[in-house]
């Protein structure tokens, strides 16, 4: 069906959209079996019958996209019924609204071993993974096969500018030798999560340098550095696991704790 081809296209283009499906219909309604797609920018494909019912479905689908929640809604085609639509058809239908949100962007600044492991985990976790590096001959699609986008430039700041960091992004800084420049370029944006790898001594020196340049202390206090949860990680994949665990904790608004502590005897 054409509607599935369009849905597949929108998924590949990383467009946020919802699928509205009539799952039950009684009496007189415009359609009894139909699907339609509603994109978050209000682009539509298909129809479930038009009129006030479809208009309400579109509104509910856009709300579902904002809250990232699947839902089932009932629509009564009777203007005299409580909550009814402005029509006298007399029927009713239930519509399943399924949400397919945009993938969260995971921006990996630096293409070394740690961020290669973060890339692998992030891809498996459903992130849209973007890599920025100052080594065009090194940070290639052949090396970073799972990356959705790769930006390189002679200077890391230029590669980061090409990415276009957003407030909703997750950013992990782990460069070969330019973490200061990378943090300088990203901290002003205040992405949803901004973490930088490094020892306490290194982090302290970088923060002191940026403070001396006039970067606001509250901006630096929001940076997760040293990065990751303390799980005793040493090798790149272990470090990547500690980083992505911290990322999930931040995104979900939870305080990391062992589930064992919630055990009820």
PDB file of C-alpha atoms in Angstrom:
ATOM      1  CA  UNK A   1       0.000   0.000   0.000  1.00  0.00           C
ATOM      2  CA  UNK A   2       1.152   3.518  -0.793  1.00  0.00           C
ATOM      3  CA  UNK A   3       0.678   4.660   2.806  1.00  0.00           C
ATOM      4  CA  UNK A   4       3.327   2.189   4.007  1.00  0.00           C
ATOM      5  CA  UNK A   5       5.788   3.347   1.354  1.00  0.00           C
ATOM      6  CA  UNK A   6       5.314   6.924   2.532  1.00  0.00           C
ATOM      7  CA  UNK A   7       5.704   5.886   6.188  1.00  0.00           C
ATOM      8  CA  UNK A   8       8.941   4.074   5.315  1.00  0.00           C
ATOM      9  CA  UNK A   9      10.192   7.153   3.463  1.00  0.00           C
ATOM     10  CA  UNK A  10       9.416   9.410   6.428  1.00  0.00           C
ATOM     11  CA  UNK A  11      11.165   7.007   8.795  1.00  0.00           C
ATOM     12  CA  UNK A  12      14.298   7.078   6.631  1.00  0.00           C
ATOM     13  CA  UNK A  13      14.119  10.878   6.468  1.00  0.00           C
ATOM     14  CA  UNK A  14      13.745  10.942  10.268  1.00  0.00           C
ATOM     15  CA  UNK A  15      10.462  12.873  10.195  1.00  0.00           C
ATOM     16  CA  UNK A  16       8.312  12.707  13.316  1.00  0.00           C
ATOM     17  CA  UNK A  17       4.846  11.438  12.426  1.00  0.00           C
ATOM     18  CA  UNK A  18       1.802   9.563  13.706  1.00  0.00           C
ATOM     19  CA  UNK A  19      -0.299   6.833  12.125  1.00  0.00           C
ATOM     20  CA  UNK A  20      -4.055   7.074  12.712  1.00  0.00           C
ATOM     21  CA  UNK A  21      -5.974   3.811  12.166  1.00  0.00           C
ATOM     22  CA  UNK A  22      -9.732   3.257  12.478  1.00  0.00           C
ATOM     23  CA  UNK A  23     -10.007   0.206  14.730  1.00  0.00           C
ATOM     24  CA  UNK A  24     -13.752   0.277  15.351  1.00  0.00           C
ATOM     25  CA  UNK A  25     -16.668   1.913  13.552  1.00  0.00           C
ATOM     26  CA  UNK A  26     -20.383   1.861  14.356  1.00  0.00           C
ATOM     27  CA  UNK A  27     -23.276   3.341  12.462  1.00  0.00           C
ATOM     28  CA  UNK A  28     -22.878   6.099   9.923  1.00  0.00           C
ATOM     29  CA  UNK A  29     -19.288   7.370   9.647  1.00  0.00           C
ATOM     30  CA  UNK A  30     -17.323   8.634   6.618  1.00  0.00           C
ATOM     31  CA  UNK A  31     -15.004   5.577   6.614  1.00  0.00           C
ATOM     32  CA  UNK A  32     -15.023   2.213   8.386  1.00  0.00           C
ATOM     33  CA  UNK A  33     -11.513   0.974   7.552  1.00  0.00           C
ATOM     34  CA  UNK A  34      -8.747   3.486   6.845  1.00  0.00           C
ATOM     35  CA  UNK A  35      -5.337   4.849   7.844  1.00  0.00           C
ATOM     36  CA  UNK A  36      -3.723   8.241   7.528  1.00  0.00           C
ATOM     37  CA  UNK A  37      -0.324   9.714   8.339  1.00  0.00           C
ATOM     38  CA  UNK A  38       0.091  12.997  10.202  1.00  0.00           C
ATOM     39  CA  UNK A  39       3.550  14.561  10.246  1.00  0.00           C
ATOM     40  CA  UNK A  40       4.589  16.899  13.057  1.00  0.00           C
ATOM     41  CA  UNK A  41       4.855  19.760  10.561  1.00  0.00           C
ATOM     42  CA  UNK A  42       1.187  19.069   9.620  1.00  0.00           C
ATOM     43  CA  UNK A  43       1.929  17.377   6.305  1.00  0.00           C
ATOM     44  CA  UNK A  44      -0.759  14.717   5.759  1.00  0.00           C
ATOM     45  CA  UNK A  45      -0.986  11.542   3.709  1.00  0.00           C
ATOM     46  CA  UNK A  46      -4.139   9.483   3.283  1.00  0.00           C
ATOM     47  CA  UNK A  47      -7.530  10.136   4.842  1.00  0.00           C
ATOM     48  CA  UNK A  48      -9.950   8.617   7.306  1.00  0.00           C
ATOM     49  CA  UNK A  49     -12.903  10.374   5.758  1.00  0.00           C
ATOM     50  CA  UNK A  50     -12.408  14.111   5.989  1.00  0.00           C
ATOM     51  CA  UNK A  51     -14.726  16.506   7.785  1.00  0.00           C
ATOM     52  CA  UNK A  52     -14.824  17.336  11.501  1.00  0.00           C
ATOM     53  CA  UNK A  53     -13.810  13.819  12.535  1.00  0.00           C
ATOM     54  CA  UNK A  54     -10.584  13.909  10.575  1.00  0.00           C
ATOM     55  CA  UNK A  55      -9.857  17.440  11.782  1.00  0.00           C
ATOM     56  CA  UNK A  56     -10.146  16.244  15.400  1.00  0.00           C
ATOM     57  CA  UNK A  57      -7.950  13.206  14.691  1.00  0.00           C
ATOM     58  CA  UNK A  58      -5.242  15.484  13.266  1.00  0.00           C
ATOM     59  CA  UNK A  59      -5.352  17.666  16.397  1.00  0.00           C
ATOM     60  CA  UNK A  60      -5.131  14.607  18.663  1.00  0.00           C
ATOM     61  CA  UNK A  61      -2.277  13.138  16.595  1.00  0.00           C
ATOM     62  CA  UNK A  62      -0.265  16.364  16.876  1.00  0.00           C
ATOM     63  CA  UNK A  63      -0.849  16.353  20.656  1.00  0.00           C
ATOM     64  CA  UNK A  64       0.275  12.713  20.818  1.00  0.00           C
ATOM     65  CA  UNK A  65       3.447  13.610  18.934  1.00  0.00           C
ATOM     66  CA  UNK A  66       4.205  16.383  21.414  1.00  0.00           C
ATOM     67  CA  UNK A  67       3.777  14.039  24.391  1.00  0.00           C
ATOM     68  CA  UNK A  68       5.292  11.017  22.571  1.00  0.00           C
ATOM     69  CA  UNK A  69       2.348   8.872  23.658  1.00  0.00           C
ATOM     70  CA  UNK A  70       0.263   6.329  21.764  1.00  0.00           C
ATOM     71  CA  UNK A  71      -3.457   6.665  22.398  1.00  0.00           C
ATOM     72  CA  UNK A  72      -6.925   5.469  21.400  1.00  0.00           C
ATOM     73  CA  UNK A  73      -9.591   8.114  20.867  1.00  0.00           C
ATOM     74  CA  UNK A  74     -13.334   7.789  20.302  1.00  0.00           C
ATOM     75  CA  UNK A  75     -15.211  10.195  18.032  1.00  0.00           C
ATOM     76  CA  UNK A  76     -19.007  10.510  18.121  1.00  0.00           C
ATOM     77  CA  UNK A  77     -20.668  11.910  15.006  1.00  0.00           C
ATOM     78  CA  UNK A  78     -23.524  13.582  16.837  1.00  0.00           C
ATOM     79  CA  UNK A  79     -23.471  17.272  17.725  1.00  0.00           C
ATOM     80  CA  UNK A  80     -26.050  16.691  20.483  1.00  0.00           C
ATOM     81  CA  UNK A  81     -23.951  14.084  22.318  1.00  0.00           C
ATOM     82  CA  UNK A  82     -21.479  15.162  25.051  1.00  0.00           C
ATOM     83  CA  UNK A  83     -18.181  15.865  23.299  1.00  0.00           C
ATOM     84  CA  UNK A  84     -19.745  15.020  19.962  1.00  0.00           C
ATOM     85  CA  UNK A  85     -18.585  16.342  16.604  1.00  0.00           C
ATOM     86  CA  UNK A  86     -20.455  19.073  14.746  1.00  0.00           C
ATOM     87  CA  UNK A  87     -22.371  16.638  12.549  1.00  0.00           C
ATOM     88  CA  UNK A  88     -25.563  14.585  12.642  1.00  0.00           C
ATOM     89  CA  UNK A  89     -24.352  11.346  11.055  1.00  0.00           C
ATOM     90  CA  UNK A  90     -25.068   9.497  14.287  1.00  0.00           C
ATOM     91  CA  UNK A  91     -22.218   6.970  14.160  1.00  0.00           C
ATOM     92  CA  UNK A  92     -18.992   6.635  16.137  1.00  0.00           C
ATOM     93  CA  UNK A  93     -15.477   5.375  15.603  1.00  0.00           C
ATOM     94  CA  UNK A  94     -12.390   4.558  17.601  1.00  0.00           C
ATOM     95  CA  UNK A  95      -8.990   5.516  16.227  1.00  0.00           C
ATOM     96  CA  UNK A  96      -5.592   4.192  17.292  1.00  0.00           C
ATOM     97  CA  UNK A  97      -2.929   6.920  17.115  1.00  0.00           C
ATOM     98  CA  UNK A  98       0.615   5.497  17.026  1.00  0.00           C
ATOM     99  CA  UNK A  99       3.558   7.857  17.377  1.00  0.00           C
ATOM    100  CA  UNK A 100       6.851   7.586  15.473  1.00  0.00           C
ATOM    101  CA  UNK A 101       8.948  10.468  16.847  1.00  0.00           C
ATOM    102  CA  UNK A 102      12.145  11.888  15.454  1.00  0.00           C
ATOM    103  CA  UNK A 103      15.209  10.136  16.773  1.00  0.00           C
ATOM    104  CA  UNK A 104      17.173  12.067  19.386  1.00  0.00           C
ATOM    105  CA  UNK A 105      20.478  13.359  18.021  1.00  0.00           C
ATOM    106  CA  UNK A 106      23.669  12.025  19.599  1.00  0.00           C
ATOM    107  CA  UNK A 107      26.563  14.288  18.584  1.00  0.00           C
ATOM    108  CA  UNK A 108      29.945  12.647  19.066  1.00  0.00           C
ATOM    109  CA  UNK A 109      32.762  15.169  19.009  1.00  0.00           C
ATOM    110  CA  UNK A 110      35.866  13.125  18.346  1.00  0.00           C
ATOM    111  CA  UNK A 111      36.037   9.841  16.442  1.00  0.00           C
ATOM    112  CA  UNK A 112      38.447   7.902  18.653  1.00  0.00           C
ATOM    113  CA  UNK A 113      37.988   4.548  20.342  1.00  0.00           C
ATOM    114  CA  UNK A 114      35.638   5.748  23.091  1.00  0.00           C
ATOM    115  CA  UNK A 115      33.268   7.556  20.758  1.00  0.00           C
ATOM    116  CA  UNK A 116      33.393   4.640  18.323  1.00  0.00           C
ATOM    117  CA  UNK A 117      32.024   2.505  21.163  1.00  0.00           C
ATOM    118  CA  UNK A 118      29.486   5.215  22.072  1.00  0.00           C
ATOM    119  CA  UNK A 119      28.446   5.281  18.398  1.00  0.00           C
ATOM    120  CA  UNK A 120      27.799   1.541  18.457  1.00  0.00           C
ATOM    121  CA  UNK A 121      25.706   1.758  21.627  1.00  0.00           C
ATOM    122  CA  UNK A 122      23.900   4.914  20.556  1.00  0.00           C
ATOM    123  CA  UNK A 123      22.914   3.378  17.225  1.00  0.00           C
ATOM    124  CA  UNK A 124      21.526   0.282  18.941  1.00  0.00           C
ATOM    125  CA  UNK A 125      19.590   2.542  21.327  1.00  0.00           C
ATOM    126  CA  UNK A 126      17.892   4.344  18.465  1.00  0.00           C
ATOM    127  CA  UNK A 127      19.760   7.662  18.417  1.00  0.00           C
ATOM    128  CA  UNK A 128      20.551   9.554  15.235  1.00  0.00           C
ATOM    129  CA  UNK A 129      24.337   9.568  15.501  1.00  0.00           C
ATOM    130  CA  UNK A 130      26.419  12.464  14.190  1.00  0.00           C
ATOM    131  CA  UNK A 131      30.222  12.595  14.348  1.00  0.00           C
ATOM    132  CA  UNK A 132      32.461  15.677  14.216  1.00  0.00           C
ATOM    133  CA  UNK A 133      36.246  15.429  14.027  1.00  0.00           C
ATOM    134  CA  UNK A 134      39.273  17.442  12.906  1.00  0.00           C
ATOM    135  CA  UNK A 135      40.804  14.539  10.952  1.00  0.00           C
ATOM    136  CA  UNK A 136      39.194  14.247   7.492  1.00  0.00           C
ATOM    137  CA  UNK A 137      41.449  11.340   6.541  1.00  0.00           C
ATOM    138  CA  UNK A 138      40.557   9.436   9.715  1.00  0.00           C
ATOM    139  CA  UNK A 139      36.882  10.115  10.459  1.00  0.00           C
ATOM    140  CA  UNK A 140      35.442   8.408   7.397  1.00  0.00           C
ATOM    141  CA  UNK A 141      32.274   6.469   6.630  1.00  0.00           C
ATOM    142  CA  UNK A 142      34.423   3.362   6.227  1.00  0.00           C
ATOM    143  CA  UNK A 143      35.533   3.641   9.866  1.00  0.00           C
ATOM    144  CA  UNK A 144      32.258   4.995  11.246  1.00  0.00           C
ATOM    145  CA  UNK A 145      29.812   2.879   9.292  1.00  0.00           C
ATOM    146  CA  UNK A 146      26.929   3.378  11.741  1.00  0.00           C
ATOM    147  CA  UNK A 147      27.120   7.184  11.711  1.00  0.00           C
ATOM    148  CA  UNK A 148      24.175   8.973  10.122  1.00  0.00           C
ATOM    149  CA  UNK A 149      26.260  12.079   9.437  1.00  0.00           C
ATOM    150  CA  UNK A 150      29.996  12.873   9.589  1.00  0.00           C
ATOM    151  CA  UNK A 151      31.461  16.378   9.621  1.00  0.00           C
ATOM    152  CA  UNK A 152      35.193  17.014   9.383  1.00  0.00           C
ATOM    153  CA  UNK A 153      37.338  20.111   9.138  1.00  0.00           C
ATOM    154  CA  UNK A 154      40.919  21.124   9.850  1.00  0.00           C
ATOM    155  CA  UNK A 155      39.774  22.721  13.101  1.00  0.00           C
ATOM    156  CA  UNK A 156      37.304  20.993  15.429  1.00  0.00           C
ATOM    157  CA  UNK A 157      35.330  24.212  15.954  1.00  0.00           C
ATOM    158  CA  UNK A 158      34.542  24.347  12.238  1.00  0.00           C
ATOM    159  CA  UNK A 159      33.394  20.730  12.217  1.00  0.00           C
ATOM    160  CA  UNK A 160      31.110  21.427  15.196  1.00  0.00           C
ATOM    161  CA  UNK A 161      29.691  24.536  13.526  1.00  0.00           C
ATOM    162  CA  UNK A 162      28.830  22.399  10.501  1.00  0.00           C
ATOM    163  CA  UNK A 163      26.827  20.068  12.748  1.00  0.00           C
ATOM    164  CA  UNK A 164      24.701  22.911  14.094  1.00  0.00           C
ATOM    165  CA  UNK A 165      24.296  21.871  17.736  1.00  0.00           C
ATOM    166  CA  UNK A 166      20.703  22.122  19.028  1.00  0.00           C
ATOM    167  CA  UNK A 167      19.357  22.579  22.559  1.00  0.00           C
ATOM    168  CA  UNK A 168      17.750  19.137  22.328  1.00  0.00           C
ATOM    169  CA  UNK A 169      20.994  17.338  21.415  1.00  0.00           C
ATOM    170  CA  UNK A 170      23.065  14.884  23.432  1.00  0.00           C
ATOM    171  CA  UNK A 171      26.751  15.777  23.016  1.00  0.00           C
ATOM    172  CA  UNK A 172      29.779  13.708  24.005  1.00  0.00           C
ATOM    173  CA  UNK A 173      33.246  15.301  23.761  1.00  0.00           C
ATOM    174  CA  UNK A 174      36.126  12.855  23.475  1.00  0.00           C
ATOM    175  CA  UNK A 175      38.690  14.277  21.062  1.00  0.00           C
ATOM    176  CA  UNK A 176      42.323  13.344  20.558  1.00  0.00           C
ATOM    177  CA  UNK A 177      43.675  16.691  21.860  1.00  0.00           C
ATOM    178  CA  UNK A 178      41.159  19.511  21.393  1.00  0.00           C
ATOM    179  CA  UNK A 179      38.573  19.075  24.148  1.00  0.00           C
ATOM    180  CA  UNK A 180      39.048  22.715  25.224  1.00  0.00           C
ATOM    181  CA  UNK A 181      38.169  23.982  21.754  1.00  0.00           C
ATOM    182  CA  UNK A 182      35.255  21.554  21.500  1.00  0.00           C
ATOM    183  CA  UNK A 183      33.791  22.581  24.851  1.00  0.00           C
ATOM    184  CA  UNK A 184      34.271  26.261  24.042  1.00  0.00           C
ATOM    185  CA  UNK A 185      32.214  25.751  20.874  1.00  0.00           C
ATOM    186  CA  UNK A 186      29.377  23.720  22.445  1.00  0.00           C
ATOM    187  CA  UNK A 187      28.874  25.008  25.981  1.00  0.00           C
ATOM    188  CA  UNK A 188      27.208  28.249  24.888  1.00  0.00           C
ATOM    189  CA  UNK A 189      24.399  26.268  23.221  1.00  0.00           C
ATOM    190  CA  UNK A 190      23.507  24.401  26.452  1.00  0.00           C
ATOM    191  CA  UNK A 191      22.459  21.117  24.810  1.00  0.00           C
ATOM    192  CA  UNK A 192      20.194  18.728  26.732  1.00  0.00           C
ATOM    193  CA  UNK A 193      23.253  16.710  27.734  1.00  0.00           C
ATOM    194  CA  UNK A 194      26.860  17.833  27.355  1.00  0.00           C
ATOM    195  CA  UNK A 195      29.600  15.582  28.650  1.00  0.00           C
ATOM    196  CA  UNK A 196      33.370  15.700  28.307  1.00  0.00           C
ATOM    197  CA  UNK A 197      35.840  12.912  28.937  1.00  0.00           C
ATOM    198  CA  UNK A 198      38.897  13.601  31.068  1.00  0.00           C
ATOM    199  CA  UNK A 199      40.485  13.377  34.502  1.00  0.00           C
ATOM    200  CA  UNK A 200      39.466  15.749  37.299  1.00  0.00           C
ATOM    201  CA  UNK A 201      42.744  17.644  36.806  1.00  0.00           C
ATOM    202  CA  UNK A 202      42.158  18.067  33.079  1.00  0.00           C
ATOM    203  CA  UNK A 203      38.546  19.139  33.580  1.00  0.00           C
ATOM    204  CA  UNK A 204      39.603  21.657  36.224  1.00  0.00           C
ATOM    205  CA  UNK A 205      42.201  23.227  33.916  1.00  0.00           C
ATOM    206  CA  UNK A 206      39.771  23.474  30.993  1.00  0.00           C
ATOM    207  CA  UNK A 207      37.054  25.004  33.167  1.00  0.00           C
ATOM    208  CA  UNK A 208      39.514  27.551  34.594  1.00  0.00           C
ATOM    209  CA  UNK A 209      40.568  28.537  31.077  1.00  0.00           C
ATOM    210  CA  UNK A 210      36.973  29.008  29.911  1.00  0.00           C
ATOM    211  CA  UNK A 211      36.065  30.960  33.043  1.00  0.00           C
ATOM    212  CA  UNK A 212      38.991  33.274  32.335  1.00  0.00           C
ATOM    213  CA  UNK A 213      37.554  33.795  28.846  1.00  0.00           C
ATOM    214  CA  UNK A 214      34.241  34.901  30.301  1.00  0.00           C
ATOM    215  CA  UNK A 215      32.192  31.711  30.028  1.00  0.00           C
ATOM    216  CA  UNK A 216      29.487  31.807  32.719  1.00  0.00           C
ATOM    217  CA  UNK A 217      30.102  29.448  35.633  1.00  0.00           C
ATOM    218  CA  UNK A 218      26.528  28.117  35.489  1.00  0.00           C
ATOM    219  CA  UNK A 219      27.157  26.991  31.910  1.00  0.00           C
ATOM    220  CA  UNK A 220      30.168  24.957  33.017  1.00  0.00           C
ATOM    221  CA  UNK A 221      28.401  23.579  36.080  1.00  0.00           C
ATOM    222  CA  UNK A 222      25.885  21.955  33.724  1.00  0.00           C
ATOM    223  CA  UNK A 223      28.627  20.005  31.907  1.00  0.00           C
ATOM    224  CA  UNK A 224      28.990  16.345  32.870  1.00  0.00           C
ATOM    225  CA  UNK A 225      32.738  16.162  33.348  1.00  0.00           C
ATOM    226  CA  UNK A 226      34.399  13.880  34.149  1.00  0.00           C
ATOM    227  CA  UNK A 227      31.843  12.036  32.053  1.00  0.00           C
ATOM    228  CA  UNK A 228      29.814   8.926  32.866  1.00  0.00           C
ATOM    229  CA  UNK A 229      28.593   6.972  35.871  1.00  0.00           C
ATOM    230  CA  UNK A 230      31.161   5.410  38.183  1.00  0.00           C
ATOM    231  CA  UNK A 231      30.964   1.712  37.319  1.00  0.00           C
ATOM    232  CA  UNK A 232      34.707   1.079  37.389  1.00  0.00           C
ATOM    233  CA  UNK A 233      34.969   1.381  33.591  1.00  0.00           C
ATOM    234  CA  UNK A 234      38.415   1.188  31.997  1.00  0.00           C
ATOM    235  CA  UNK A 235      38.259  -0.013  28.379  1.00  0.00           C
ATOM    236  CA  UNK A 236      36.414   1.961  25.660  1.00  0.00           C
ATOM    237  CA  UNK A 237      33.224  -0.111  25.587  1.00  0.00           C
ATOM    238  CA  UNK A 238      32.942  -0.023  29.368  1.00  0.00           C
ATOM    239  CA  UNK A 239      33.422   3.755  29.296  1.00  0.00           C
ATOM    240  CA  UNK A 240      30.802   4.019  26.564  1.00  0.00           C
ATOM    241  CA  UNK A 241      28.374   2.046  28.726  1.00  0.00           C
ATOM    242  CA  UNK A 242      28.977   4.388  31.665  1.00  0.00           C
ATOM    243  CA  UNK A 243      28.418   7.403  29.390  1.00  0.00           C
ATOM    244  CA  UNK A 244      25.182   6.151  27.836  1.00  0.00           C
ATOM    245  CA  UNK A 245      23.885   5.107  31.255  1.00  0.00           C
ATOM    246  CA  UNK A 246      24.411   8.675  32.442  1.00  0.00           C
ATOM    247  CA  UNK A 247      22.778  10.028  29.273  1.00  0.00           C
ATOM    248  CA  UNK A 248      19.660   7.913  29.859  1.00  0.00           C
ATOM    249  CA  UNK A 249      19.537   8.976  33.487  1.00  0.00           C
ATOM    250  CA  UNK A 250      19.604  12.641  32.463  1.00  0.00           C
ATOM    251  CA  UNK A 251      17.059  12.263  29.656  1.00  0.00           C
ATOM    252  CA  UNK A 252      14.684  10.271  31.868  1.00  0.00           C
ATOM    253  CA  UNK A 253      15.156  12.504  34.907  1.00  0.00           C
ATOM    254  CA  UNK A 254      16.148   9.667  37.219  1.00  0.00           C
ATOM    255  CA  UNK A 255      18.774   9.317  39.934  1.00  0.00           C
ATOM    256  CA  UNK A 256      20.937   6.235  39.236  1.00  0.00           C
ATOM    257  CA  UNK A 257      20.483   3.546  41.849  1.00  0.00           C
ATOM    258  CA  UNK A 258      20.561  -0.254  41.990  1.00  0.00           C
ATOM    259  CA  UNK A 259      17.151  -1.799  41.479  1.00  0.00           C
ATOM    260  CA  UNK A 260      18.086  -4.190  44.264  1.00  0.00           C
ATOM    261  CA  UNK A 261      17.484  -1.329  46.704  1.00  0.00           C
ATOM    262  CA  UNK A 262      13.832  -1.295  45.626  1.00  0.00           C
ATOM    263  CA  UNK A 263      13.374  -4.965  46.401  1.00  0.00           C
ATOM    264  CA  UNK A 264      10.470  -5.756  48.652  1.00  0.00           C
ATOM    265  CA  UNK A 265      10.853  -8.807  50.888  1.00  0.00           C
TER     266      UNK A 265
END
